[in-house]
GROMACS .gro file of C-alpha atoms in nm:
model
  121
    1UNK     CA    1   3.935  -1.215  -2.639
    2UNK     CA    2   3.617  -1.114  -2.479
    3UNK     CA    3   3.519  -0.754  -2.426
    4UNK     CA    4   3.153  -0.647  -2.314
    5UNK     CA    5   3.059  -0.271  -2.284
    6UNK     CA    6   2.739  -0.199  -2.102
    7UNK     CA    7   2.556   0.113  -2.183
    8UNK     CA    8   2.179   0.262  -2.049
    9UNK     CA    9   2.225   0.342  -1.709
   10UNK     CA   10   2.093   0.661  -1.539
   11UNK     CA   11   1.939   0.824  -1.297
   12UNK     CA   12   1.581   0.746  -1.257
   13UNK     CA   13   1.317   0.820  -0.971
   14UNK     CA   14   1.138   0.510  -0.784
   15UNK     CA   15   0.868   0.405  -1.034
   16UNK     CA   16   1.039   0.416  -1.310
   17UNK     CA   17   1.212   0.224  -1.596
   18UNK     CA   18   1.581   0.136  -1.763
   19UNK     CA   19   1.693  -0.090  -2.044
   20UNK     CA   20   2.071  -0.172  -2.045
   21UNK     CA   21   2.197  -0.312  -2.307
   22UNK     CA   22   2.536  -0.463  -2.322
   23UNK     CA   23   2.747  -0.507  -2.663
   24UNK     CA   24   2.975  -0.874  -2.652
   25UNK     CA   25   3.275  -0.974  -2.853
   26UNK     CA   26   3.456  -1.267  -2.878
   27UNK     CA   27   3.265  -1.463  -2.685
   28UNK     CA   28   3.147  -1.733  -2.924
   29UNK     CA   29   3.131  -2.119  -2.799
   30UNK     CA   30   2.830  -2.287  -2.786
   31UNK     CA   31   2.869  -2.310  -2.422
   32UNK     CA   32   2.863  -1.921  -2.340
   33UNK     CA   33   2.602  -1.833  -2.076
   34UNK     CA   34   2.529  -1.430  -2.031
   35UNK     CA   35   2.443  -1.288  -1.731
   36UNK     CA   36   2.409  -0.954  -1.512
   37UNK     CA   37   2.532  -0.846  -1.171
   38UNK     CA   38   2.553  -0.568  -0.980
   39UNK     CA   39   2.759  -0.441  -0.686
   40UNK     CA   40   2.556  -0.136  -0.464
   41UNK     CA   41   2.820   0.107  -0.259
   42UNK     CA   42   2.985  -0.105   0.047
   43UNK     CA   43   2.810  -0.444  -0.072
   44UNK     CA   44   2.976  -0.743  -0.253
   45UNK     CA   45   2.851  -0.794  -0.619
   46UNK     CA   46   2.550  -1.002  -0.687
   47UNK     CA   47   2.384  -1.185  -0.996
   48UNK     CA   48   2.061  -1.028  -1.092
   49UNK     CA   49   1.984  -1.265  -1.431
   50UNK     CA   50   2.150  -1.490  -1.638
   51UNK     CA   51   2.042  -1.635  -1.953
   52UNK     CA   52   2.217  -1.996  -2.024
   53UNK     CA   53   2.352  -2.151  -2.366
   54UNK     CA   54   1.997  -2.382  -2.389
   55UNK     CA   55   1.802  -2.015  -2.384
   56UNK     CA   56   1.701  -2.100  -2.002
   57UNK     CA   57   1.660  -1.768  -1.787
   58UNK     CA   58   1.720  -1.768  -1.423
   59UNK     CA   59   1.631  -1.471  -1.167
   60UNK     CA   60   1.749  -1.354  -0.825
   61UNK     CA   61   1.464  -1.338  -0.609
   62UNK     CA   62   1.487  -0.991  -0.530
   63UNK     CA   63   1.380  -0.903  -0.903
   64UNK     CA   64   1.018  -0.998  -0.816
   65UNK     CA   65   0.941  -0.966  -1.194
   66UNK     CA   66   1.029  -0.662  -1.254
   67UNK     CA   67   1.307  -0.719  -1.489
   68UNK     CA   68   1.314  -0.944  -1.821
   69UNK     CA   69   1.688  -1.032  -1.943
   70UNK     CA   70   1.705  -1.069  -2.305
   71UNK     CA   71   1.941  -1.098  -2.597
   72UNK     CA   72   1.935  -1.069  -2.931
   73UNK     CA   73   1.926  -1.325  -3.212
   74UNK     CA   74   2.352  -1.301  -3.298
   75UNK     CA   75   2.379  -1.288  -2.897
   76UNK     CA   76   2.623  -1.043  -2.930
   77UNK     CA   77   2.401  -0.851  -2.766
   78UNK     CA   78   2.228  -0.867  -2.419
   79UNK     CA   79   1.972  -0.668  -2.229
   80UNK     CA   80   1.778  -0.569  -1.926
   81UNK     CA   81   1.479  -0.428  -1.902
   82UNK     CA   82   1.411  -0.278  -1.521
   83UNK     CA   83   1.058  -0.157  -1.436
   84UNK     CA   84   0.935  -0.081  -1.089
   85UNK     CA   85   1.292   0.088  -1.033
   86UNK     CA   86   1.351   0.107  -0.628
   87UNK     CA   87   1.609   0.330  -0.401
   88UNK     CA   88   1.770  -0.044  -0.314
   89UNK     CA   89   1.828  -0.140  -0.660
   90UNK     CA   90   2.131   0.190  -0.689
   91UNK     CA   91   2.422   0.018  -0.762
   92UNK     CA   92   2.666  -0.048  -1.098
   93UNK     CA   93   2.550  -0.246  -1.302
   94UNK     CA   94   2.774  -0.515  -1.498
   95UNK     CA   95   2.709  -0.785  -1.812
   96UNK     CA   96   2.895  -1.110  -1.737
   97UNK     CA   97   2.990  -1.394  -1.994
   98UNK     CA   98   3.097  -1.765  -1.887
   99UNK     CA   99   3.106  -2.099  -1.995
  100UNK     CA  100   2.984  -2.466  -1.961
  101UNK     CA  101   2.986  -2.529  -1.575
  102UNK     CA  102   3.087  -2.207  -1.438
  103UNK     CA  103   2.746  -2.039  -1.622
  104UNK     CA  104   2.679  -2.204  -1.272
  105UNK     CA  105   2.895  -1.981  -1.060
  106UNK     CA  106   2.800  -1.685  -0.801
  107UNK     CA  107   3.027  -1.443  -1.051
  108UNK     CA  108   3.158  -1.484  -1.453
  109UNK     CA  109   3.501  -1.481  -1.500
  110UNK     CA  110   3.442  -1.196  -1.791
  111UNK     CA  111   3.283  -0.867  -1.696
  112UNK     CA  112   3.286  -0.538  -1.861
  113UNK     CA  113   3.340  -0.216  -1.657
  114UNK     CA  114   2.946  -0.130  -1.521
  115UNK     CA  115   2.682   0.096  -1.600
  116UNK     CA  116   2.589   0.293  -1.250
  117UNK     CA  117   2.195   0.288  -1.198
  118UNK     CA  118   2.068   0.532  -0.941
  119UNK     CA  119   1.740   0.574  -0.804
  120UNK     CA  120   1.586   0.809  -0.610
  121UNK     CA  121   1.282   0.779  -0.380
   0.00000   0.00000   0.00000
């Protein structure tokens, strides 16, 4: 059974910086595929970054290199460092864990239950 728990949200003024980290179990395969999303008040939920079972790293545009994904060597644990924090990137903040094709999906099937990440200007 997977289970992810995200943890190092905030509240932070524009400028400044966050690392969330996000603790995985269960989710070993050789296929898994990590990822975050998040979901900002009266808006859908959105990828952010996703890190793929061959170690390739994708980014939403809108993170304009501000933010590095990352795990760690076991992979049972993921990150994200955000730098350059803006009012428009408020929302909670969610880990995500797939597999095979679906790493390819808008969404993960398995999400834990958000960190909120508030910025203010």
């Amino acid at each position: 059974q997977v289970q992810l728990a995200e943890s190092g949200g905030g509240s932070v003024q524009a400028g400044g910086s966050l690392r969330l980290s996000c603790a995985v179990t269960g989710a070993g395969d050789s296929s898994v595929c990590m990822g975050w999303f998040r979901q900002a008040p009266g808006e859908g939920r959105e990828g952010v970054a996703r890190v793929y079972s061959d170690g390739r790293i994708s980014y939403e545009n809108f993170v304009k290199g501000r933010f590095t994904i990352s795990q760690n060597v076991a992979k049972d644990t993921l990150y994200l460092q955000m730098n350059d924090l803006a009012p428009e990137d408020t929302a909670m903040y969610y880990c995500g864990v797939d597999y095979a094709l679906r790493c390819y999906m808008p969404l993960y099937n398995y999400m834990g239950q958000g960190t909120q990440v508030t910025v203010s200007s």
